[in-house]
Coordinates of C-alpha atoms and ligand atoms in Angstrom, one line a residue:
M241 CA 40.8 31.9 3.2
S242 CA 37.3 33.4 2.9
P243 CA 35.0 31.8 0.3
T244 CA 34.5 33.6 -3.1
T245 CA 31.1 33.7 -4.7
T246 CA 30.7 34.2 -8.4
D247 CA 27.9 33.5 -10.9
R248 CA 29.8 30.4 -12.1
P249 CA 29.1 27.4 -9.9
T250 CA 31.9 25.0 -9.0
L251 CA 31.2 21.3 -9.2
A252 CA 33.8 19.7 -6.9
I253 CA 33.9 15.9 -7.4
L254 CA 35.3 14.1 -4.4
G255 CA 36.6 10.6 -5.4
A256 CA 37.3 11.8 -8.9
G257 CA 39.5 8.9 -9.7
G258 CA 36.7 6.4 -9.2
D259 CA 34.4 4.4 -11.5
L260 CA 31.3 6.6 -11.0
T261 CA 33.2 9.7 -12.1
E262 CA 34.7 8.3 -15.2
R263 CA 31.8 6.1 -16.4
L264 CA 28.7 8.1 -15.4
L265 CA 29.3 11.6 -13.9
L266 CA 31.7 13.1 -16.5
P267 CA 29.8 11.7 -19.5
G268 CA 26.5 12.9 -18.0
L269 CA 28.1 16.4 -17.5
G270 CA 29.3 16.2 -21.1
T271 CA 25.7 15.8 -22.4
L272 CA 24.5 18.6 -20.1
L273 CA 27.1 21.0 -21.4
A274 CA 26.7 20.0 -25.0
T275 CA 22.9 20.7 -24.9
D276 CA 23.2 24.0 -23.0
P277 CA 26.0 26.1 -24.4
D278 CA 25.2 29.0 -22.0
R279 CA 25.8 26.9 -18.9
D280 CA 29.0 27.8 -17.2
V281 CA 30.6 25.6 -14.6
T282 CA 34.1 25.1 -13.0
V283 CA 34.8 21.4 -12.5
I284 CA 37.3 20.4 -9.8
G285 CA 38.4 16.8 -9.3
S286 CA 39.8 15.6 -6.1
G287 CA 41.0 12.3 -4.7
R288 CA 43.7 10.8 -2.5
S289 CA 46.3 10.2 -5.3
G290 CA 46.9 8.6 -8.6
M291 CA 46.2 11.5 -10.9
D292 CA 47.8 14.8 -11.9
D293 CA 46.3 17.8 -13.5
G294 CA 47.1 16.6 -17.0
D295 CA 45.4 13.2 -16.4
W296 CA 42.4 14.9 -15.0
R297 CA 42.1 17.4 -17.8
D298 CA 42.3 14.6 -20.4
L299 CA 39.5 12.8 -18.5
V300 CA 37.3 15.9 -18.6
R301 CA 38.1 16.8 -22.2
N302 CA 37.2 13.2 -23.3
A303 CA 33.9 13.5 -21.6
L304 CA 32.9 16.8 -23.1
R305 CA 31.0 16.5 -26.3
A306 CA 30.9 19.1 -29.0
G307 CA 27.1 19.4 -29.3
D308 CA 26.0 23.1 -29.4
R309 CA 29.2 24.2 -27.6
S310 CA 32.1 25.9 -29.5
P311 CA 35.6 24.5 -29.3
E312 CA 36.6 27.7 -27.4
Q313 CA 33.9 27.0 -24.8
I314 CA 35.2 23.5 -24.3
D315 CA 38.8 24.8 -24.0
G316 CA 37.5 27.2 -21.4
I317 CA 36.1 24.4 -19.2
V318 CA 39.1 22.2 -19.6
D319 CA 41.5 25.1 -18.8
S320 CA 39.6 26.0 -15.7
T321 CA 39.6 22.5 -14.3
R322 CA 42.2 21.1 -11.9
F323 CA 42.8 18.1 -9.7
V324 CA 43.4 18.5 -6.0
E325 CA 45.0 15.8 -4.0
L326 CA 42.9 15.4 -0.8
D327 CA 42.0 12.9 1.8
V328 CA 38.5 14.0 2.7
T329 CA 38.8 12.3 6.1
D330 CA 41.4 14.8 7.0
A331 CA 38.9 17.3 8.4
E332 CA 41.1 20.4 8.4
A333 CA 42.3 19.8 4.8
F334 CA 38.8 19.1 3.6
S335 CA 37.4 22.2 5.3
D336 CA 40.2 24.3 3.7
F337 CA 39.5 22.8 0.3
I338 CA 35.8 23.7 0.6
D339 CA 36.7 27.3 1.6
G340 CA 39.1 27.7 -1.3
L341 CA 36.5 27.0 -4.0
D342 CA 34.7 29.7 -5.9
G343 CA 31.1 29.5 -5.1
P344 CA 28.3 28.6 -5.3
V345 CA 29.7 25.1 -4.7
V346 CA 28.3 21.6 -5.3
L347 CA 30.3 19.0 -3.4
Y348 CA 29.7 15.8 -5.1
F349 CA 30.6 12.8 -2.9
A350 CA 31.5 10.2 -5.4
L351 CA 33.1 8.2 -2.6
P352 CA 32.4 4.9 -0.8
P353 CA 29.5 5.5 1.6
A354 CA 31.7 5.0 4.7
V355 CA 34.2 7.6 3.5
T356 CA 31.4 10.0 2.7
A357 CA 30.1 9.5 6.3
A358 CA 33.6 10.1 7.8
A359 CA 34.2 13.2 5.7
C360 CA 30.8 14.7 6.8
E361 CA 31.5 13.8 10.4
G362 CA 34.8 15.7 10.2
L363 CA 32.9 18.8 9.2
R364 CA 30.8 18.8 12.2
G365 CA 31.4 21.8 14.4
R366 CA 33.4 23.6 11.7
P367 CA 32.1 26.7 10.1
L368 CA 30.7 25.9 6.6
R369 CA 30.1 28.4 3.9
D370 CA 26.4 28.9 3.2
D371 CA 26.5 28.6 -0.6
V372 CA 27.4 24.9 -0.6
R373 CA 25.2 22.0 -1.6
F374 CA 25.9 18.4 -0.8
A375 CA 25.3 15.7 -3.5
L376 CA 25.3 12.2 -2.0
E377 CA 25.4 9.0 -3.9
K378 CA 23.4 5.9 -3.2
P379 CA 23.3 3.7 -1.2
F380 CA 22.4 6.3 1.4
G381 CA 23.7 4.5 4.5
D382 CA 24.0 0.8 4.8
D383 CA 20.9 0.1 6.9
L384 CA 18.0 2.0 8.5
A385 CA 20.0 3.0 11.6
S386 CA 23.0 4.4 9.6
A387 CA 20.7 6.2 7.2
R388 CA 19.0 7.9 10.2
R389 CA 22.4 8.8 11.6
M390 CA 23.6 10.2 8.3
N391 CA 20.4 12.3 8.0
A392 CA 20.9 13.6 11.5
L393 CA 24.5 14.5 10.8
L394 CA 23.6 16.2 7.5
T395 CA 21.0 18.3 9.3
D396 CA 23.7 19.5 11.7
L397 CA 25.8 20.6 8.7
V398 CA 23.3 22.1 6.2
P399 CA 19.6 22.5 5.8
E400 CA 17.8 19.7 4.0
D401 CA 17.1 21.9 1.0
R402 CA 20.8 21.9 0.3
V403 CA 21.2 18.1 0.4
Y404 CA 20.7 16.3 -2.8
R405 CA 20.6 12.5 -2.5
V406 CA 21.1 11.2 -5.9
D407 CA 19.3 8.3 -7.5
H408 CA 19.9 8.4 -11.3
F409 CA 16.8 6.2 -11.9
L410 CA 14.9 9.3 -11.0
G411 CA 16.3 11.0 -14.1
E412 CA 13.9 13.5 -15.5
A413 CA 12.8 11.3 -18.4
T414 CA 11.7 8.4 -16.1
V415 CA 9.8 10.6 -13.7
L416 CA 8.0 12.6 -16.4
N417 CA 7.2 9.6 -18.6
I418 CA 5.6 7.7 -15.7
L419 CA 3.7 10.8 -14.5
G420 CA 2.7 11.8 -18.0
M421 CA 1.4 8.4 -18.9
R422 CA -0.6 8.1 -15.6
F423 CA -2.0 11.5 -15.2
A424 CA -2.3 13.0 -18.7
N425 CA -4.6 10.2 -19.9
R426 CA -8.2 10.2 -18.7
I427 CA -8.4 6.4 -19.3
M428 CA -5.6 5.5 -16.9
E429 CA -6.5 6.9 -13.5
P430 CA -10.0 5.2 -13.1
V431 CA -8.4 1.8 -13.6
W432 CA -5.2 2.4 -11.6
T433 CA -6.6 0.7 -8.5
A434 CA -6.8 -2.7 -6.8
E435 CA -10.2 -3.2 -8.3
H436 CA -8.8 -3.4 -11.8
V437 CA -5.1 -4.2 -11.3
E438 CA -4.0 -7.8 -10.6
R439 CA -0.3 -7.3 -10.0
I440 CA 2.5 -4.8 -10.6
D441 CA 6.1 -5.7 -11.6
V442 CA 9.0 -3.3 -11.3
V443 CA 11.9 -4.9 -13.0
A444 CA 15.6 -4.1 -13.6
D445 CA 17.2 -7.1 -15.4
E446 CA 20.6 -6.7 -16.9
T447 CA 22.8 -8.8 -19.1
L448 CA 25.9 -7.1 -17.5
A449 CA 27.7 -9.2 -15.0
L450 CA 30.0 -7.8 -12.2
E451 CA 32.2 -5.8 -14.6
G452 CA 35.1 -5.5 -12.1
R453 CA 33.0 -3.9 -9.4
A454 CA 33.5 -6.5 -6.7
G455 CA 34.9 -3.9 -4.2
Y456 CA 31.5 -2.3 -3.9
Y457 CA 29.0 -4.9 -5.1
D458 CA 30.2 -7.9 -3.1
S459 CA 29.3 -6.0 0.1
A460 CA 26.0 -4.7 -1.3
G461 CA 24.3 -7.2 -3.5
A462 CA 21.3 -6.9 -5.7
L463 CA 18.8 -6.1 -2.9
V464 CA 20.7 -3.0 -1.7
D465 CA 22.2 -2.0 -5.0
M466 CA 18.9 -2.0 -6.9
L467 CA 15.7 -2.7 -4.9
Q468 CA 16.4 -0.6 -1.9
S469 CA 16.8 2.6 -3.8
H470 CA 16.0 2.6 -7.6
L471 CA 13.1 0.1 -7.7
L472 CA 11.3 1.3 -4.6
L473 CA 11.4 4.9 -6.0
V474 CA 10.1 3.8 -9.4
M475 CA 7.4 1.8 -7.6
A476 CA 6.3 4.9 -5.6
L477 CA 6.1 7.0 -8.8
A478 CA 4.0 4.3 -10.5
T479 CA 1.6 3.9 -7.6
M480 CA 1.4 7.2 -5.7
D481 CA -1.7 9.5 -5.8
A482 CA -2.0 12.3 -8.3
P483 CA 0.1 15.4 -7.7
A484 CA -1.7 18.8 -8.0
R485 CA 1.5 20.4 -9.1
L486 CA 4.8 19.1 -10.4
D487 CA 7.1 20.5 -7.7
A488 CA 9.6 18.9 -5.4
T489 CA 7.6 19.1 -2.2
E490 CA 4.4 17.8 -3.7
L491 CA 6.3 14.9 -5.4
H492 CA 8.3 14.0 -2.3
D493 CA 5.3 14.1 0.0
L494 CA 3.3 11.7 -2.3
I495 CA 6.3 9.4 -2.7
V496 CA 6.9 9.1 1.1
T497 CA 3.2 8.6 1.8
T498 CA 3.1 5.7 -0.6
L499 CA 6.3 4.2 0.9
R500 CA 5.0 4.6 4.4
A501 CA 2.1 2.3 3.5
T502 CA 4.3 -0.3 2.0
R503 CA 5.1 -3.6 3.7
V504 CA 6.6 -7.0 2.7
W505 CA 3.7 -9.2 1.4
D506 CA 2.0 -11.0 4.3
G507 CA 4.7 -9.6 6.5
D508 CA 6.7 -12.7 5.7
P509 CA 10.1 -12.2 4.0
L510 CA 10.7 -16.0 4.1
V511 CA 8.0 -16.6 1.5
S512 CA 7.9 -13.2 -0.1
S513 CA 11.5 -12.9 -1.2
R514 CA 14.0 -14.8 -3.3
R515 CA 17.7 -14.5 -3.9
G516 CA 20.1 -16.0 -6.4
R517 CA 23.7 -15.9 -7.7
Y518 CA 24.8 -16.6 -11.2
T519 CA 27.0 -19.4 -12.3
A520 CA 29.1 -19.5 -15.5
G521 CA 27.4 -19.0 -18.8
R522 CA 27.0 -16.6 -21.6
A523 CA 25.1 -13.3 -21.2
G524 CA 24.9 -10.2 -23.4
G525 CA 27.0 -11.9 -26.0
R526 CA 29.9 -12.5 -23.7
D527 CA 31.3 -15.5 -21.7
V528 CA 30.7 -14.9 -18.1
V529 CA 32.5 -16.6 -15.2
S530 CA 30.6 -17.7 -12.2
Y531 CA 30.1 -14.9 -9.7
A532 CA 31.9 -16.8 -7.0
D533 CA 35.0 -16.9 -9.3
E534 CA 35.0 -13.2 -10.1
D535 CA 38.1 -11.2 -9.0
G536 CA 37.6 -9.7 -5.6
V537 CA 34.5 -11.7 -4.7
D538 CA 34.5 -13.6 -1.4
P539 CA 32.1 -16.5 -2.1
A540 CA 31.6 -17.1 1.6
R541 CA 29.7 -13.8 1.9
G542 CA 26.9 -15.4 -0.1
T543 CA 26.2 -12.1 -1.9
E544 CA 23.2 -12.3 -4.2
T545 CA 23.2 -11.1 -7.8
F546 CA 19.5 -11.6 -8.2
A547 CA 16.8 -10.3 -5.8
E548 CA 13.1 -10.5 -5.8
V549 CA 10.7 -9.1 -3.1
V550 CA 6.9 -9.1 -3.1
L551 CA 5.4 -6.0 -1.4
E552 CA 1.9 -4.7 -0.6
I553 CA 1.0 -1.1 -0.5
R554 CA -1.6 -1.1 2.2
N555 CA -3.8 1.8 1.3
Q556 CA -7.2 2.3 -0.1
R557 CA -5.9 2.2 -3.7
W558 CA -3.7 -0.8 -3.6
A559 CA -4.3 -3.2 -0.7
G560 CA -4.4 -6.8 -1.9
V561 CA -2.3 -6.2 -5.1
P562 CA 1.1 -7.9 -5.1
V563 CA 4.0 -5.6 -6.2
F564 CA 7.0 -7.6 -7.4
L565 CA 10.4 -5.8 -7.3
R566 CA 13.0 -7.8 -9.2
S567 CA 16.6 -7.2 -10.4
G568 CA 19.4 -9.5 -11.5
K569 CA 22.8 -9.4 -13.2
A570 CA 24.0 -11.6 -16.0
L571 CA 20.5 -12.4 -17.1
G572 CA 19.3 -13.3 -20.6
E573 CA 18.0 -9.8 -21.5
D574 CA 18.1 -6.2 -20.5
S575 CA 14.7 -5.0 -19.3
M576 CA 14.0 -2.0 -17.0
R577 CA 10.3 -1.5 -16.7
V578 CA 7.1 -1.2 -14.8
T579 CA 4.4 -3.6 -15.9
V580 CA 0.8 -3.3 -14.7
A581 CA -1.3 -6.4 -15.3
F582 CA -5.0 -5.8 -15.3
R583 CA -7.6 -8.2 -14.0
P584 CA -9.6 -10.3 -16.5
P585 CA -12.9 -8.8 -17.7
R586 CA -15.8 -9.7 -15.4
H587 CA -17.6 -11.4 -18.3
V588 CA -16.5 -12.5 -21.8
P589 CA -19.3 -13.6 -24.2
G590 CA -19.2 -17.4 -24.5
A591 CA -18.9 -17.4 -28.3
F592 CA -15.2 -16.4 -27.9
S593 CA -13.1 -19.5 -27.6
G594 CA -9.9 -20.1 -25.7
S595 CA -8.5 -18.1 -22.9
V596 CA -8.5 -14.4 -22.8
P597 CA -5.0 -12.9 -23.0
P598 CA -4.2 -10.5 -20.2
T599 CA -4.3 -6.8 -20.6
R600 CA -0.9 -5.3 -19.6
L601 CA 0.6 -1.8 -19.7
T602 CA 4.4 -1.6 -19.7
I603 CA 6.3 1.6 -19.1
G604 CA 9.9 0.9 -20.2
I605 CA 12.8 2.8 -18.7
A606 CA 16.0 3.2 -20.7
P607 CA 15.0 2.8 -23.5
D608 CA 11.9 4.8 -22.7
R609 CA 9.0 3.0 -24.3
V610 CA 5.4 2.3 -23.6
S611 CA 3.5 -0.8 -24.7
L612 CA 0.0 -2.0 -24.2
D613 CA -0.9 -5.7 -24.6
L614 CA -4.6 -6.1 -25.6
A615 CA -6.8 -9.0 -26.3
T616 CA -7.8 -8.8 -30.0
N617 CA -9.6 -11.0 -32.5
A618 CA -7.4 -13.3 -34.5
A619 CA -7.4 -12.4 -38.2
D620 CA -8.1 -15.9 -39.4
D621 CA -10.8 -16.7 -36.8
R622 CA -12.7 -13.8 -35.3
F623 CA -14.0 -16.0 -32.4
T624 CA -10.5 -16.6 -31.1
L625 CA -8.7 -14.0 -29.0
E626 CA -5.0 -13.4 -29.2
S627 CA -2.6 -10.9 -27.7
T628 CA -1.6 -7.8 -29.7
R629 CA 1.0 -5.4 -28.6
L630 CA 0.7 -1.7 -29.3
S631 CA 3.9 0.1 -28.6
A632 CA 5.7 3.4 -29.0
D633 CA 9.1 4.7 -28.3
L634 CA 9.0 7.8 -26.2
G635 CA 12.3 9.0 -27.6
D636 CA 15.7 9.2 -25.9
S637 CA 16.6 12.2 -23.9
E638 CA 19.6 14.1 -25.3
L639 CA 20.9 14.0 -21.7
L640 CA 22.3 11.0 -20.0
P641 CA 20.5 10.4 -16.6
Y642 CA 23.5 11.9 -14.8
G643 CA 23.3 14.9 -17.0
E644 CA 19.7 15.5 -15.9
V645 CA 20.6 14.9 -12.3
L646 CA 23.6 17.3 -12.4
G647 CA 21.7 20.0 -14.2
R648 CA 19.1 20.0 -11.5
I649 CA 21.6 20.1 -8.7
L650 CA 23.6 22.9 -10.3
D651 CA 20.3 24.8 -10.7
G652 CA 19.3 24.2 -7.1
D653 CA 16.1 22.3 -8.3
R654 CA 15.2 19.5 -5.9
L655 CA 12.6 17.7 -8.1
L656 CA 14.8 14.7 -8.7
T657 CA 16.5 14.3 -5.3
V658 CA 15.6 11.7 -2.7
R659 CA 14.4 13.5 0.4
G660 CA 15.8 12.3 3.8
D661 CA 12.5 10.7 5.0
V662 CA 12.2 8.9 1.6
A663 CA 15.6 7.4 2.0
E664 CA 14.8 6.1 5.5
E665 CA 11.5 4.6 4.3
C666 CA 13.2 2.6 1.6
W667 CA 15.5 1.0 4.2
R668 CA 12.5 0.5 6.6
I669 CA 10.6 -1.5 4.0
L670 CA 13.4 -3.9 3.2
T671 CA 14.8 -4.3 6.7
P672 CA 12.8 -7.5 7.4
V673 CA 14.1 -9.0 4.2
I674 CA 17.7 -8.0 5.0
E675 CA 17.4 -9.6 8.4
A676 CA 15.8 -12.8 7.1
W677 CA 18.6 -13.2 4.5
E678 CA 21.3 -12.5 7.1
A679 CA 19.8 -15.1 9.4
G680 CA 20.0 -17.6 6.5
G681 CA 16.2 -18.0 6.2
V682 CA 16.1 -17.6 2.4
P683 CA 18.3 -20.0 0.4
L684 CA 20.7 -18.6 -2.2
E685 CA 19.6 -20.2 -5.4
E686 CA 21.9 -20.5 -8.4
Y687 CA 21.1 -19.6 -12.0
E688 CA 23.2 -19.9 -15.2
A689 CA 24.4 -16.6 -16.6
G690 CA 22.3 -15.8 -19.6
S691 CA 19.2 -17.5 -18.2
D692 CA 16.0 -15.9 -16.8
G693 CA 17.3 -16.2 -13.3
P694 CA 16.6 -18.8 -10.6
A695 CA 14.0 -21.4 -11.6
V696 CA 10.6 -19.8 -12.1
G697 CA 8.5 -19.9 -8.9
D698 CA 4.8 -19.7 -8.8
R699 CA 4.8 -16.0 -8.4
R700 CA 7.1 -15.2 -11.3
E701 CA 5.7 -13.9 -14.7
Ligands
NDP961 P1 35.3 3.7 -6.6 O1 35.8 2.8 -5.5 O2 35.6 3.3 -8.0 O3 35.9 5.2 -6.4 C1 35.9 5.8 -5.1 C2 36.9 6.9 -5.2 O4 37.0 7.5 -3.9 C3 38.3 6.4 -5.5 O5 38.8 7.2 -6.5 C4 39.1 6.5 -4.2 O6 40.4 6.9 -4.5 C5 38.3 7.7 -3.6 N1 38.5 7.7 -2.1 C6 38.4 6.7 -1.2 N2 38.7 7.1 0.0 C7 39.0 8.5 -0.1 C8 39.4 9.5 0.8 N3 39.5 9.2 2.1 N4 39.6 10.7 0.3 C9 39.5 11.0 -1.0 N5 39.1 10.1 -1.9 C10 38.9 8.8 -1.5 O7 33.7 3.8 -6.3 P2 32.6 4.3 -7.4 O8 33.1 5.4 -8.1 O9 32.2 3.1 -8.1 O10 31.4 4.7 -6.4 C11 31.4 5.9 -5.7 C12 30.0 6.1 -5.1 O11 29.1 6.1 -6.1 C13 29.6 5.0 -4.2 O12 28.8 5.5 -3.2 C14 28.7 4.1 -5.1 O13 27.8 3.4 -4.4 C15 28.1 5.2 -5.9 N6 27.6 4.7 -7.2 C16 28.5 4.1 -8.1 C17 28.0 3.7 -9.3 C18 28.9 3.1 -10.3 O14 28.5 2.5 -11.3 N7 30.2 3.1 -10.1 C19 26.6 3.8 -9.7 C20 25.8 4.5 -8.7 C21 26.3 4.9 -7.5 P3 41.6 6.2 -3.9 O15 41.2 4.9 -3.2 O16 42.6 6.0 -5.0 O17 42.1 7.2 -2.9

C-alpha cells in the first residue's frame, strides 16, 4: 500500500496499552486538544494484545477534555481512532502498519527501550515513507554504548531532524521559566558565575513510592530514571551561556557545550555520589512498604530509589562550583527545583550581630514558582539579620508537560527535543558513577519512607 498524505497528522502510539500512554500521553494530548480546537489529529493505538477498538476508544474519550472543543469535535476524534494489534518486532507487519497510516505520521514509541531498539532494527534496509517522525521515550539506550548504537541506527532510518527524543522535564514551561528568569533580568547574568555562586542544587524529590512500576524501575533505578536524563538537562538549562535566539539549534548547541564540560566532582564517583533505598514508612499520606518488599522487585539487584551525584562544570563560568543532582522516591516532600546558593558578601559591617543568612534563588518546577531568600533586618532588632523569602507563583500551564511535548512534535518543532549528541553526553557524564556502583564501590544506604533520604552527609543542604 502506498502512503497517503493529508493535512491531518496521525499520531500512532506504539505500546498503547501501557502505563505511559494511559497516565501521561493521552491526558497530555487531552489538554493539547482542549486548548487548541483547530488542531486536528488522528490517533491510532497499537500493541500486542489485550485491547479492542471499544476499549481503546473509551481510553481516548476519557482523556479528552471539553475545554474549547465542541462535543462534535471530540466525537470526530474518537470516531477516527482505532486500535491495531501489532508486534512491532515483526518487521514486515510493522512496516506495513507504517505504510498504511495517513500522513504525516508521528510514530510514538511508548515501548520498553529494548523493544523500541528491536523495532527500529527491523526497519533497517526497508523503504520508509519520508513524512514520518520518530518520537522516542527516555531512557534513550541503557548505557553510553547502546545510546551510540541507537543513534547510529536512527541515522540509518531517518534524518536527525525527524527524530524527537522526549524528555517531558523539558516541557515548555520549565524551559521558558528558567531562561526567562536568567536572561530577561539584568541583575541575574552578572552574578551567575563561580565568583558569586557557591553551589547549585538540581533536585527532584517525590513522595510517590514505586506505584507498581517495578517492571521498569527495578532495572533502572533513580540514577538512570531521573539524573541521567531529566536532571542533567535541567542543570544544563540553568548553567549554559546565553542564547542569542530561542531556536532549537541554538539551544541544543549551548546545552551540549555545557554537558561536554561536565565531570563527576574530583573525578571520583566513590566520594561524589550516594545511593539509597527506602524502607517501610509513611510518605505522601500513605503507608509505604519497604522497596525490597514491593511486588516485582528483586532485592538482590540492589536498585537504588535515591541517588545523589556531585558534578563540576569545568568551564570559565563554573569551575570550582559543586553542582548537586539529587532525586529520591518515597521522601518526606515533593520538591522539583533548581536552587542557586550565592557566596556570602565579602564584608558585612560589624554592627550586625549573628550569622548572615545565605542568599538563595530557587526556580521551582511543577509547580512553577520562583523564590529568593534574602538576608533582611529583623523587625524587633534591626541589628540582627534574618532570612526572608520573596516568592511568586509563575502560574500553571494549561497544558500538561506531555501536551506541550506532543504539540511540538506534531508541529515539527524541535525546541523541546533531546538531540542525539545531548543524549550521549548525559550517559558519558554518569558512566563513571554507574561503573562504580556496579562494582559495589558505593554502599546502598537505607532511609525510612517519608524521611529526607539517607542520613544527611556533609555535602547535603
Ligand atoms: P509499560 O510496560 O507499561 O508498557 C509498554 C507497552 O508496550 C505495553 O503495553 C506492552 O504491551 C507493549 N509492548 C511490549 N512489547 C511489545 C511489542 N513487541 N510490540 C508491541 N507492543 C509491545 O511501559 P510504560 O508505558 O511505563 O513505558 C513505556 C516507555 O515510556 C518506556 O521507555 C519508559 O521508560 C517510558 N516512560 C514511562 C513513564 C511512565 O511513567 N510510565 C515516564 C517516562 C517515560 P504487551 O506487553 O501487552 O504487549
